[in-house]
Coordinates of N, CA and C in Angstrom, one line a residue:
Chain K
X21 N 11.6 12.1 10.9 CA 11.2 11.1 9.9 C 9.8 10.5 10.3
X22 N 8.9 10.5 9.4 CA 7.6 9.9 9.7 C 7.6 8.4 9.9
X23 N 7.0 8.0 10.9 CA 7.0 6.5 11.2 C 5.6 6.0 11.4
X24 N 5.3 4.9 10.9 CA 4.0 4.2 11.1 C 4.4 2.8 11.7
X25 N 4.0 2.6 12.9 CA 4.4 1.3 13.6 C 3.2 0.5 13.9
X26 N 3.3 -0.8 13.7 CA 2.2 -1.7 14.0 C 2.7 -2.7 15.1
X27 N 1.8 -3.1 15.9 CA 2.1 -4.2 16.8 C 0.9 -4.9 17.1
X28 N 1.0 -6.2 17.3 CA 2.3 -6.9 17.1 C 2.7 -7.1 15.6
X29 N 3.9 -7.5 15.4 CA 4.3 -7.8 14.0 C 3.8 -9.2 13.6
X30 N 3.8 -10.1 14.5 CA 3.3 -11.4 14.2 C 2.3 -11.8 15.3
X31 N 1.2 -12.4 14.8 CA 0.1 -12.8 15.7 C -0.4 -14.1 15.3
X32 N -0.4 -15.1 16.3 CA -0.9 -16.4 16.1 C -2.1 -16.5 17.1
X33 N -3.3 -16.8 16.6 CA -4.4 -16.9 17.6 C -5.3 -18.0 17.2
X34 N -6.0 -18.5 18.1 CA -6.9 -19.6 17.9 C -8.2 -19.1 17.4
X35 N -8.9 -19.9 16.6 CA -10.2 -19.6 16.1 C -11.1 -19.3 17.3
X36 N -12.0 -18.3 17.1 CA -13.0 -18.0 18.1 C -12.5 -16.9 19.1
X37 N -11.2 -16.6 19.1 CA -10.7 -15.7 20.0 C -10.7 -14.2 19.5
X38 N -10.6 -13.3 20.4 CA -10.6 -11.9 20.0 C -9.2 -11.3 20.2
X39 N -8.8 -10.3 19.3 CA -7.5 -9.7 19.5 C -7.6 -8.3 18.8
X40 N -6.6 -7.4 19.2 CA -6.5 -6.1 18.6 C -5.1 -5.9 18.0
X41 N -5.1 -5.3 16.8 CA -3.8 -4.9 16.2 C -3.8 -3.3 16.3
X42 N -2.6 -2.8 16.7 CA -2.4 -1.4 16.9 C -1.6 -0.8 15.8
X43 N -1.9 0.4 15.5 CA -1.2 1.2 14.5 C -0.9 2.6 15.1
X44 N 0.3 2.9 15.3 CA 0.7 4.2 15.8 C 1.5 5.0 14.7
X45 N 1.2 6.3 14.6 CA 1.9 7.0 13.6 C 2.4 8.4 14.2
X46 N 3.4 8.9 13.6 CA 4.2 10.0 14.2 C 3.9 11.4 13.7
X47 N 2.9 11.5 12.8 CA 2.6 12.8 12.2 C 1.1 13.1 12.2
X48 N 0.8 14.3 12.0 CA -0.7 14.7 11.9 C -1.3 14.1 10.7
X49 N -2.4 13.4 10.8 CA -3.1 12.9 9.7 C -4.5 12.6 10.1
X50 N -5.5 13.1 9.3 CA -6.9 12.8 9.6 C -7.4 11.6 8.9
X51 N -6.6 11.0 8.1 CA -7.0 9.8 7.4 C -6.1 8.6 7.6
X52 N -6.8 7.5 7.7 CA -6.0 6.3 7.9 C -6.7 5.1 7.2
X53 N -5.9 4.2 6.6 CA -6.5 3.1 5.8 C -6.0 1.8 6.4
X54 N -6.8 0.8 6.3 CA -6.4 -0.5 6.6 C -6.5 -1.4 5.3
X55 N -5.5 -2.2 5.1 CA -5.4 -3.1 4.0 C -5.1 -4.5 4.4
X56 N -5.6 -5.5 3.6 CA -5.2 -6.9 3.8 C -4.4 -7.3 2.6
X57 N -3.4 -8.2 2.9 CA -2.6 -8.7 1.9 C -2.4 -10.2 2.1
X58 N -2.9 -11.0 1.1 CA -2.6 -12.5 1.2 C -1.3 -12.7 0.5
X59 N -0.6 -13.8 0.9 CA 0.7 -14.1 0.4 C 0.8 -14.0 -1.2
X60 N 1.8 -13.3 -1.6 CA 2.0 -13.1 -3.1 C 0.9 -12.3 -3.8
X61 N 0.0 -11.7 -3.1 CA -1.1 -11.0 -3.7 C -1.0 -9.5 -3.4
X62 N -1.9 -8.7 -4.0 CA -1.9 -7.3 -3.9 C -2.6 -6.9 -2.6
X63 N -2.8 -5.6 -2.4 CA -3.5 -5.1 -1.2 C -5.0 -4.9 -1.5
X64 N -5.8 -5.4 -0.5 CA -7.2 -5.3 -0.6 C -7.6 -4.3 0.5
X65 N -8.4 -3.3 0.1 CA -8.8 -2.2 1.0 C -9.9 -2.8 1.9
X66 N -9.7 -2.5 3.2 CA -10.6 -3.0 4.2 C -11.4 -1.8 4.8
X67 N -10.7 -0.8 5.3 CA -11.4 0.4 5.9 C -10.7 1.7 5.5
X68 N -11.5 2.7 5.4 CA -11.0 4.1 5.2 C -11.6 4.9 6.4
X69 N -10.7 5.4 7.2 CA -11.2 6.2 8.4 C -10.8 7.6 8.1
X70 N -11.8 8.5 8.1 CA -11.6 9.9 7.6 C -11.6 10.9 8.7
X71 N -11.9 10.6 9.9 CA -11.9 11.6 10.9 C -11.7 11.1 12.3
X72 N -11.4 12.0 13.3 CA -11.2 11.5 14.6 C -12.5 10.9 15.2
X73 N -12.3 9.7 15.8 CA -13.4 9.0 16.4 C -14.1 8.1 15.4
X74 N -13.6 8.0 14.2 CA -14.3 7.2 13.2 C -14.2 5.7 13.6
X75 N -15.3 5.0 13.4 CA -15.3 3.6 13.7 C -16.1 2.9 12.6
X76 N -15.5 1.9 12.0 CA -16.1 1.1 10.9 C -16.0 -0.4 11.2
X77 N -17.1 -1.1 10.8 CA -17.1 -2.5 11.1 C -17.5 -3.2 9.8
X78 N -16.9 -4.4 9.6 CA -17.2 -5.2 8.5 C -17.0 -6.7 8.9
X79 N -18.1 -7.4 9.1 CA -18.0 -8.8 9.5 C -17.3 -8.8 10.9
X80 N -16.2 -9.6 11.0 CA -15.5 -9.8 12.3 C -14.4 -8.8 12.5
X81 N -14.3 -7.8 11.7 CA -13.3 -6.7 11.8 C -13.9 -5.4 12.1
X82 N -13.3 -4.7 13.1 CA -13.7 -3.3 13.4 C -12.5 -2.4 13.5
X83 N -12.5 -1.3 12.9 CA -11.4 -0.4 12.9 C -11.9 0.9 13.5
X84 N -10.9 1.6 14.3 CA -11.2 2.9 14.9 C -10.0 3.8 14.7
X85 N -10.3 5.1 14.9 CA -9.2 6.1 14.7 C -9.3 7.1 15.8
X86 N -8.2 7.4 16.4 CA -8.0 8.5 17.4 C -6.9 9.3 16.9
X87 N -7.2 10.4 16.2 CA -6.2 11.3 15.6 C -5.4 12.0 16.7
X88 N -6.0 12.3 17.8 CA -5.3 13.0 18.9 C -4.2 12.1 19.4
X89 N -4.5 10.9 19.6 CA -3.4 9.9 20.1 C -2.6 9.4 19.0
X90 N -3.0 9.7 17.7 CA -2.3 9.2 16.6 C -2.2 7.6 16.6
X91 N -3.4 7.1 16.8 CA -3.6 5.6 17.0 C -4.8 5.1 16.3
X92 N -4.6 4.0 15.6 CA -5.7 3.3 15.1 C -5.7 1.8 15.5
X93 N -6.8 1.3 15.7 CA -6.9 -0.2 16.1 C -7.7 -0.9 15.1
X94 N -7.3 -2.2 14.9 CA -8.1 -3.1 14.1 C -8.4 -4.3 15.0
X95 N -9.7 -4.4 15.4 CA -10.1 -5.4 16.4 C -10.7 -6.6 15.6
X96 N -10.3 -7.8 16.0 CA -10.8 -9.0 15.4 C -11.7 -9.7 16.4
X97 N -12.9 -10.0 16.0 CA -13.8 -10.7 16.9 C -14.0 -12.1 16.4
X98 N -13.9 -13.1 17.3 CA -14.2 -14.5 17.0 C -13.5 -14.9 15.7
X99 N -12.2 -14.9 15.8 CA -11.4 -15.1 14.6 C -11.7 -16.4 13.9
X100 N -11.6 -16.4 12.6 CA -11.8 -17.6 11.8 C -10.5 -17.8 10.9
X101 N -10.3 -19.0 10.4 CA -9.1 -19.2 9.6 C -8.9 -18.3 8.4
X102 N -10.1 -18.0 7.8 CA -10.0 -17.2 6.6 C -9.5 -15.8 6.8
X103 N -9.3 -15.4 8.0 CA -8.8 -14.0 8.3 C -7.2 -14.1 8.3
X104 N -6.6 -15.2 8.2 CA -5.2 -15.3 8.1 C -4.6 -14.5 6.9
X105 N -3.8 -13.6 7.2 CA -3.3 -12.7 6.2 C -2.3 -11.7 6.9
X106 N -1.7 -10.8 6.1 CA -1.0 -9.7 6.6 C -1.8 -8.4 6.5
X107 N -1.9 -7.7 7.6 CA -2.7 -6.5 7.7 C -1.8 -5.3 7.8
X108 N -2.0 -4.3 6.9 CA -1.3 -3.0 6.9 C -2.2 -1.9 7.2
X109 N -1.7 -0.9 8.0 CA -2.3 0.4 8.1 C -1.5 1.4 7.3
X110 N -2.1 2.4 6.8 CA -1.4 3.4 6.0 C -2.0 4.8 6.4
X111 N -1.1 5.8 6.5 CA -1.6 7.2 6.7 C -1.3 8.0 5.5
X112 N -2.1 9.1 5.4 CA -2.0 10.0 4.3 C -1.9 11.4 4.8
X113 N -0.7 11.7 5.3 CA -0.5 13.0 6.0 C -0.6 14.2 5.0
X114 N -0.9 15.3 5.5 CA -1.0 16.5 4.6 C 0.5 17.0 4.4
X115 N 0.7 17.7 3.3 CA 2.0 18.3 3.0 C 3.1 17.3 2.7
X116 N 2.7 16.1 2.2 CA 3.8 15.1 1.9 C 3.8 14.7 0.5
X117 N 3.1 15.5 -0.4 CA 3.1 15.1 -1.8 C 2.2 14.0 -2.0
X118 N 1.2 13.8 -1.2 CA 0.2 12.8 -1.4 C 0.7 11.4 -1.3
X119 N 1.7 11.2 -0.5 CA 2.2 9.9 -0.3 C 1.4 9.1 0.8
X120 N 1.3 7.8 0.6 CA 0.8 7.0 1.6 C 2.0 6.4 2.3
X121 N 1.9 6.4 3.7 CA 3.0 5.8 4.4 C 2.4 4.5 5.1
X122 N 3.0 3.4 4.8 CA 2.5 2.1 5.3 C 3.2 1.7 6.6
X123 N 2.5 1.0 7.4 CA 3.0 0.4 8.6 C 3.9 -0.8 8.2
X124 N 4.4 -1.4 9.3 CA 5.3 -2.5 9.1 C 4.6 -3.8 8.8
X125 N 3.3 -3.8 9.0 CA 2.5 -5.0 8.7 C 2.4 -5.9 10.0
X126 N 1.2 -6.5 10.1 CA 1.0 -7.6 11.1 C 0.6 -8.8 10.4
X127 N 1.4 -9.9 10.6 CA 1.1 -11.2 10.0 C 0.3 -12.0 11.0
X128 N -1.0 -12.2 10.5 CA -1.9 -12.9 11.4 C -2.1 -14.3 10.9
X129 N -2.0 -15.3 11.8 CA -2.3 -16.7 11.6 C -3.4 -17.1 12.5
X130 N -4.5 -17.6 12.0 CA -5.6 -18.1 12.8 C -5.5 -19.6 12.8
X131 N -5.4 -20.2 14.0 CA -5.2 -21.7 14.0 C -6.5 -22.3 14.3
X132 N -6.9 -23.3 13.5 CA -8.2 -24.0 13.7 C -8.2 -24.7 15.1
Chain N
X214 N -17.1 -2.5 -14.4 CA -15.9 -1.6 -14.2 C -14.7 -2.4 -14.1
X215 N -13.6 -2.0 -14.9 CA -12.4 -2.7 -14.8 C -11.5 -2.1 -13.7
X216 N -10.9 -3.0 -13.0 CA -10.0 -2.5 -11.9 C -8.6 -2.2 -12.5
X217 N -7.7 -1.9 -11.5 CA -6.3 -1.6 -11.9 C -5.6 -2.9 -12.4
X218 N -5.0 -2.7 -13.5 CA -4.2 -3.9 -14.1 C -2.8 -3.5 -14.3
X219 N -1.9 -4.5 -14.2 CA -0.5 -4.3 -14.3 C 0.1 -5.4 -15.2
X220 N 1.2 -5.0 -15.9 CA 1.9 -6.0 -16.7 C 3.4 -5.7 -16.7
X221 N 4.3 -6.7 -16.8 CA 3.9 -8.1 -16.7 C 3.6 -8.5 -15.3
X222 N 3.3 -9.8 -15.1 CA 3.1 -10.3 -13.7 C 4.4 -10.6 -13.0
X223 N 5.3 -11.2 -13.8 CA 6.6 -11.5 -13.2 C 7.6 -11.1 -14.3
X224 N 8.8 -10.8 -13.7 CA 9.9 -10.4 -14.6 C 11.2 -10.7 -14.0
X225 N 12.1 -11.3 -14.7 CA 13.5 -11.5 -14.2 C 14.5 -10.7 -15.1
X226 N 15.3 -10.0 -14.4 CA 16.3 -9.1 -15.1 C 17.6 -9.3 -14.5
X227 N 18.7 -8.9 -15.2 CA 20.0 -9.0 -14.7 C 20.5 -7.6 -14.2
X228 N 21.3 -7.6 -13.2 CA 21.9 -6.4 -12.7 C 22.4 -5.5 -13.8
X229 N 22.1 -4.2 -13.8 CA 22.6 -3.3 -14.8 C 21.6 -3.1 -15.9
X230 N 20.6 -4.0 -16.1 CA 19.7 -3.8 -17.1 C 18.6 -2.7 -16.8
X231 N 17.7 -2.5 -17.7 CA 16.7 -1.5 -17.5 C 15.3 -2.3 -17.6
X232 N 14.3 -1.8 -16.9 CA 13.0 -2.4 -17.0 C 11.9 -1.4 -17.0
X233 N 10.8 -1.8 -17.7 CA 9.6 -0.9 -17.8 C 8.4 -1.7 -17.3
X234 N 7.7 -1.2 -16.3 CA 6.5 -1.8 -15.8 C 5.3 -0.9 -16.2
X235 N 4.2 -1.6 -16.4 CA 3.0 -0.8 -16.9 C 1.8 -1.0 -16.0
X236 N 1.0 0.0 -16.0 CA -0.2 0.1 -15.2 C -1.3 0.7 -15.9
X237 N -2.5 0.1 -15.9 CA -3.7 0.8 -16.4 C -4.6 1.1 -15.2
X238 N -5.0 2.4 -15.1 CA -5.8 2.8 -14.0 C -7.2 2.4 -14.1
X239 N -7.9 2.4 -13.0 CA -9.3 2.1 -13.0 C -10.1 3.1 -13.7
X240 N -11.2 2.8 -14.4 CA -12.0 3.7 -15.1 C -12.4 4.9 -14.2
X241 N -12.2 6.1 -14.7 CA -12.6 7.3 -14.0 C -11.5 7.8 -13.0
X242 N -10.4 7.1 -13.0 CA -9.3 7.6 -12.1 C -8.3 8.3 -12.9
X243 N -7.8 9.4 -12.4 CA -6.8 10.2 -13.1 C -5.4 10.3 -12.4
X244 N -5.3 9.6 -11.3 CA -4.1 9.6 -10.5 C -3.5 8.2 -10.3
X245 N -2.2 8.1 -10.5 CA -1.6 6.8 -10.4 C -0.4 6.9 -9.4
X246 N -0.3 6.0 -8.5 CA 0.9 6.0 -7.6 C 1.6 4.7 -7.7
X247 N 2.9 4.7 -7.5 CA 3.7 3.5 -7.6 C 4.4 3.2 -6.2
X248 N 4.4 2.0 -5.9 CA 5.0 1.6 -4.6 C 5.9 0.4 -4.9
X249 N 7.0 0.3 -4.0 CA 7.9 -0.8 -4.0 C 7.7 -1.6 -2.7
X250 N 7.4 -2.9 -2.8 CA 7.3 -3.7 -1.6 C 8.3 -4.8 -1.6
X251 N 9.3 -4.6 -0.7 CA 10.3 -5.7 -0.6 C 9.7 -6.8 0.3
X252 N 10.3 -7.9 0.2 CA 9.8 -9.1 0.9 C 9.7 -8.9 2.4
X253 N 8.6 -9.1 3.0 CA 8.4 -8.9 4.4 C 8.3 -7.5 4.9
X254 N 8.1 -6.5 4.0 CA 8.0 -5.1 4.4 C 6.7 -4.5 3.9
X255 N 6.4 -3.4 4.4 CA 5.3 -2.6 3.9 C 5.7 -1.9 2.6
X256 N 4.7 -1.5 1.8 CA 5.0 -0.8 0.5 C 5.6 0.5 0.8
X257 N 6.6 0.9 -0.1 CA 7.2 2.2 0.0 C 6.8 3.0 -1.2
X258 N 6.4 4.3 -0.9 CA 6.0 5.2 -2.0 C 7.2 5.6 -2.9
X259 N 7.0 5.4 -4.2 CA 8.0 5.8 -5.2 C 7.7 7.2 -5.7
X260 N 6.5 7.3 -6.4 CA 6.0 8.6 -6.9 C 4.6 8.5 -7.3
X261 N 4.0 9.6 -7.6 CA 2.6 9.7 -8.0 C 2.5 10.6 -9.2
X262 N 1.6 10.2 -10.1 CA 1.3 11.0 -11.3 C -0.1 11.4 -11.3
X263 N -0.3 12.7 -11.6 CA -1.7 13.3 -11.7 C -1.8 14.1 -12.9
X264 N -2.7 13.7 -13.8 CA -2.9 14.5 -15.1 C -1.5 14.6 -15.8
X265 N -0.8 13.5 -15.9 CA 0.4 13.4 -16.7 C 1.6 14.1 -16.1
X266 N 1.5 14.7 -14.9 CA 2.6 15.3 -14.2 C 3.0 14.6 -12.9
X267 N 4.3 14.6 -12.6 CA 4.7 14.0 -11.3 C 4.1 14.9 -10.2
X268 N 3.5 14.3 -9.2 CA 2.8 15.0 -8.2 C 3.2 14.5 -6.8
X269 N 4.5 14.3 -6.6 CA 5.0 13.8 -5.4 C 6.0 12.7 -5.6
X270 N 7.0 12.6 -4.8 CA 8.1 11.6 -5.0 C 8.6 11.2 -3.6
X271 N 8.8 9.9 -3.5 CA 9.4 9.3 -2.3 C 10.9 9.4 -2.4
X272 N 11.5 8.7 -1.4 CA 13.0 8.7 -1.3 C 13.6 7.6 -2.2
X273 N 13.5 7.8 -3.5 CA 14.0 6.9 -4.5 C 15.0 7.6 -5.4
X274 N 16.0 7.0 -5.9 CA 17.0 7.7 -6.7 C 16.4 8.0 -8.1
X275 N 17.1 8.9 -8.9 CA 16.6 9.3 -10.2 C 16.5 8.2 -11.2
X276 N 17.2 7.1 -11.0 CA 17.1 6.0 -12.0 C 15.7 5.3 -11.9
X277 N 14.9 5.7 -11.0 CA 13.4 5.4 -11.0 C 12.7 6.5 -11.6
X278 N 12.1 6.3 -12.7 CA 11.4 7.4 -13.4 C 10.0 6.9 -13.9
X279 N 9.2 7.8 -14.2 CA 7.8 7.4 -14.6 C 7.2 8.3 -15.7
X280 N 6.1 7.8 -16.2 CA 5.3 8.5 -17.2 C 3.8 8.3 -16.9
X281 N 3.0 9.3 -17.3 CA 1.6 9.0 -17.3 C 1.1 9.5 -18.7
X282 N 0.2 8.7 -19.2 CA -0.3 9.0 -20.6 C -1.6 9.7 -20.5
X283 N -2.1 10.2 -21.7 CA -3.4 10.9 -21.7 C -4.5 10.1 -21.2
X284 N -4.5 8.7 -21.4 CA -5.5 7.9 -20.9 C -5.3 7.5 -19.4
X285 N -4.4 8.1 -18.8 CA -4.0 8.0 -17.4 C -3.4 6.7 -17.0
X286 N -3.0 5.8 -18.0 CA -2.2 4.7 -17.7 C -0.8 5.2 -17.4
X287 N 0.1 4.3 -16.9 CA 1.4 4.8 -16.4 C 2.4 3.8 -16.6
X288 N 3.7 4.2 -16.7 CA 4.8 3.4 -16.7 C 5.8 3.7 -15.6
X289 N 6.4 2.7 -15.1 CA 7.5 2.9 -14.2 C 8.8 2.3 -14.8
X290 N 9.8 3.1 -14.9 CA 11.1 2.7 -15.6 C 12.2 2.7 -14.5
X291 N 12.9 1.6 -14.5 CA 14.1 1.6 -13.6 C 15.3 1.3 -14.4
X292 N 16.3 2.2 -14.3 CA 17.6 2.0 -15.0 C 18.6 1.4 -14.1
X293 N 19.6 0.8 -14.7 CA 20.8 0.3 -14.0 C 20.3 -0.5 -12.8
X294 N 19.6 -1.6 -13.0 CA 19.0 -2.4 -12.0 C 20.1 -2.9 -11.0
X295 N 19.7 -2.9 -9.7 CA 20.5 -3.4 -8.6 C 19.7 -4.6 -8.0
X296 N 20.5 -5.4 -7.3 CA 19.9 -6.6 -6.7 C 18.8 -6.2 -5.7
X297 N 19.0 -5.1 -5.0 CA 18.0 -4.6 -4.0 C 16.7 -4.1 -4.7
X298 N 16.7 -4.0 -6.0 CA 15.5 -3.6 -6.7 C 14.5 -4.7 -6.8
X299 N 14.9 -5.9 -6.4 CA 14.0 -7.1 -6.4 C 12.9 -6.8 -5.4
X300 N 11.7 -6.9 -5.9 CA 10.5 -6.5 -5.0 C 9.2 -6.7 -5.8
X301 N 8.1 -6.6 -5.1 CA 6.8 -6.5 -5.7 C 6.5 -5.0 -6.0
X302 N 6.2 -4.6 -7.2 CA 5.9 -3.3 -7.6 C 4.4 -3.1 -7.7
X303 N 3.9 -2.3 -6.9 CA 2.4 -2.1 -6.9 C 2.0 -0.7 -7.5
X304 N 1.0 -0.7 -8.3 CA 0.5 0.5 -8.9 C -0.9 0.7 -8.2
X305 N -1.2 1.9 -7.9 CA -2.5 2.2 -7.3 C -3.1 3.4 -8.0
X306 N -4.4 3.3 -8.3 CA -5.1 4.5 -8.9 C -6.1 5.1 -8.0
X307 N -6.4 6.4 -8.2 CA -7.4 7.0 -7.4 C -8.1 8.1 -8.3
X308 N -9.3 8.5 -7.8 CA -10.1 9.5 -8.5 C -9.3 10.9 -8.6
X309 N -8.5 11.1 -7.6 CA -7.7 12.3 -7.6 C -6.7 12.1 -6.5
X310 N -5.7 13.0 -6.4 CA -4.7 12.9 -5.3 C -5.5 13.0 -4.0
X311 N -5.0 12.3 -3.0 CA -5.6 12.4 -1.6 C -6.9 11.6 -1.5
X312 N -7.3 10.9 -2.5 CA -8.4 10.0 -2.4 C -8.0 8.6 -2.2
X313 N -8.9 7.7 -1.8 CA -8.6 6.3 -1.6 C -7.9 5.7 -2.8
X314 N -6.9 4.9 -2.6 CA -6.1 4.3 -3.7 C -6.5 2.8 -3.8
X315 N -6.7 2.4 -5.0 CA -7.0 1.0 -5.3 C -5.8 0.4 -6.0
X316 N -5.4 -0.7 -5.5 CA -4.2 -1.3 -5.9 C -4.4 -2.4 -7.0
X317 N -3.4 -2.5 -7.9 CA -3.4 -3.5 -8.9 C -2.7 -4.8 -8.3
X318 N -2.6 -5.8 -9.1 CA -2.1 -7.1 -8.6 C -0.6 -7.1 -8.4
X319 N 0.1 -6.1 -9.0 CA 1.5 -6.1 -8.8 C 2.3 -6.8 -9.9
X320 N 3.6 -6.3 -10.0 CA 4.6 -7.0 -10.8 C 5.7 -7.4 -9.9
X321 N 6.0 -8.7 -10.0 CA 7.1 -9.3 -9.2 C 8.4 -9.2 -10.0
X322 N 9.3 -8.3 -9.6 CA 10.6 -8.2 -10.3 C 11.7 -8.9 -9.5
X323 N 12.5 -9.7 -10.2 CA 13.6 -10.4 -9.6 C 14.9 -9.9 -10.4
X324 N 15.8 -9.4 -9.7 CA 17.1 -9.0 -10.3 C 18.2 -9.9 -9.9
X325 N 18.8 -10.5 -10.9 CA 19.9 -11.5 -10.6 C 21.3 -11.0 -10.9

């Protein structure tokens, strides 16, 4: 069974601090996506990582992909309150009928 | 450019009833995927439609069915509703299968 696991599941951090969210997956996939979801809202695309070693940065968020380790990270630099949300990673493996498999989600709370 | 839209926003149904949810894809997109997101969980893939044909299905029973129309809009139908069907239903469109998916605002279904 294909699994996409994120850790931590819950993260409470102070403004100005750095932290990393991890996404491990159990199948071969060259593509990985990161989404943000605010309470009661839909998913907002953050990053699309399309190859091994891909690194993308937007503001205080940076995502990377290691397809050999089947690991992606989402690094938060100098967190601010506006980053409070739930973050999901999703993989798009080959030969699965074009399904996206989502991780368990990481609920981030940034404390002023 | 109009994004992905879904209707209705909220819906309350009784166990055993049937429901139809609607999704309009983003302009230029011919692929629509549907996901079910239970409270506190990541989205689960239901199925995908590409050029009016089902193009992949997740682990959902046959009472979950769908359609895609020539204008690439889509419907999700659920028969014989169960309490566990209560969830946020997300529609996502893409330019083609295996391309980045853009999510709509979702339909919140409550089954009582």
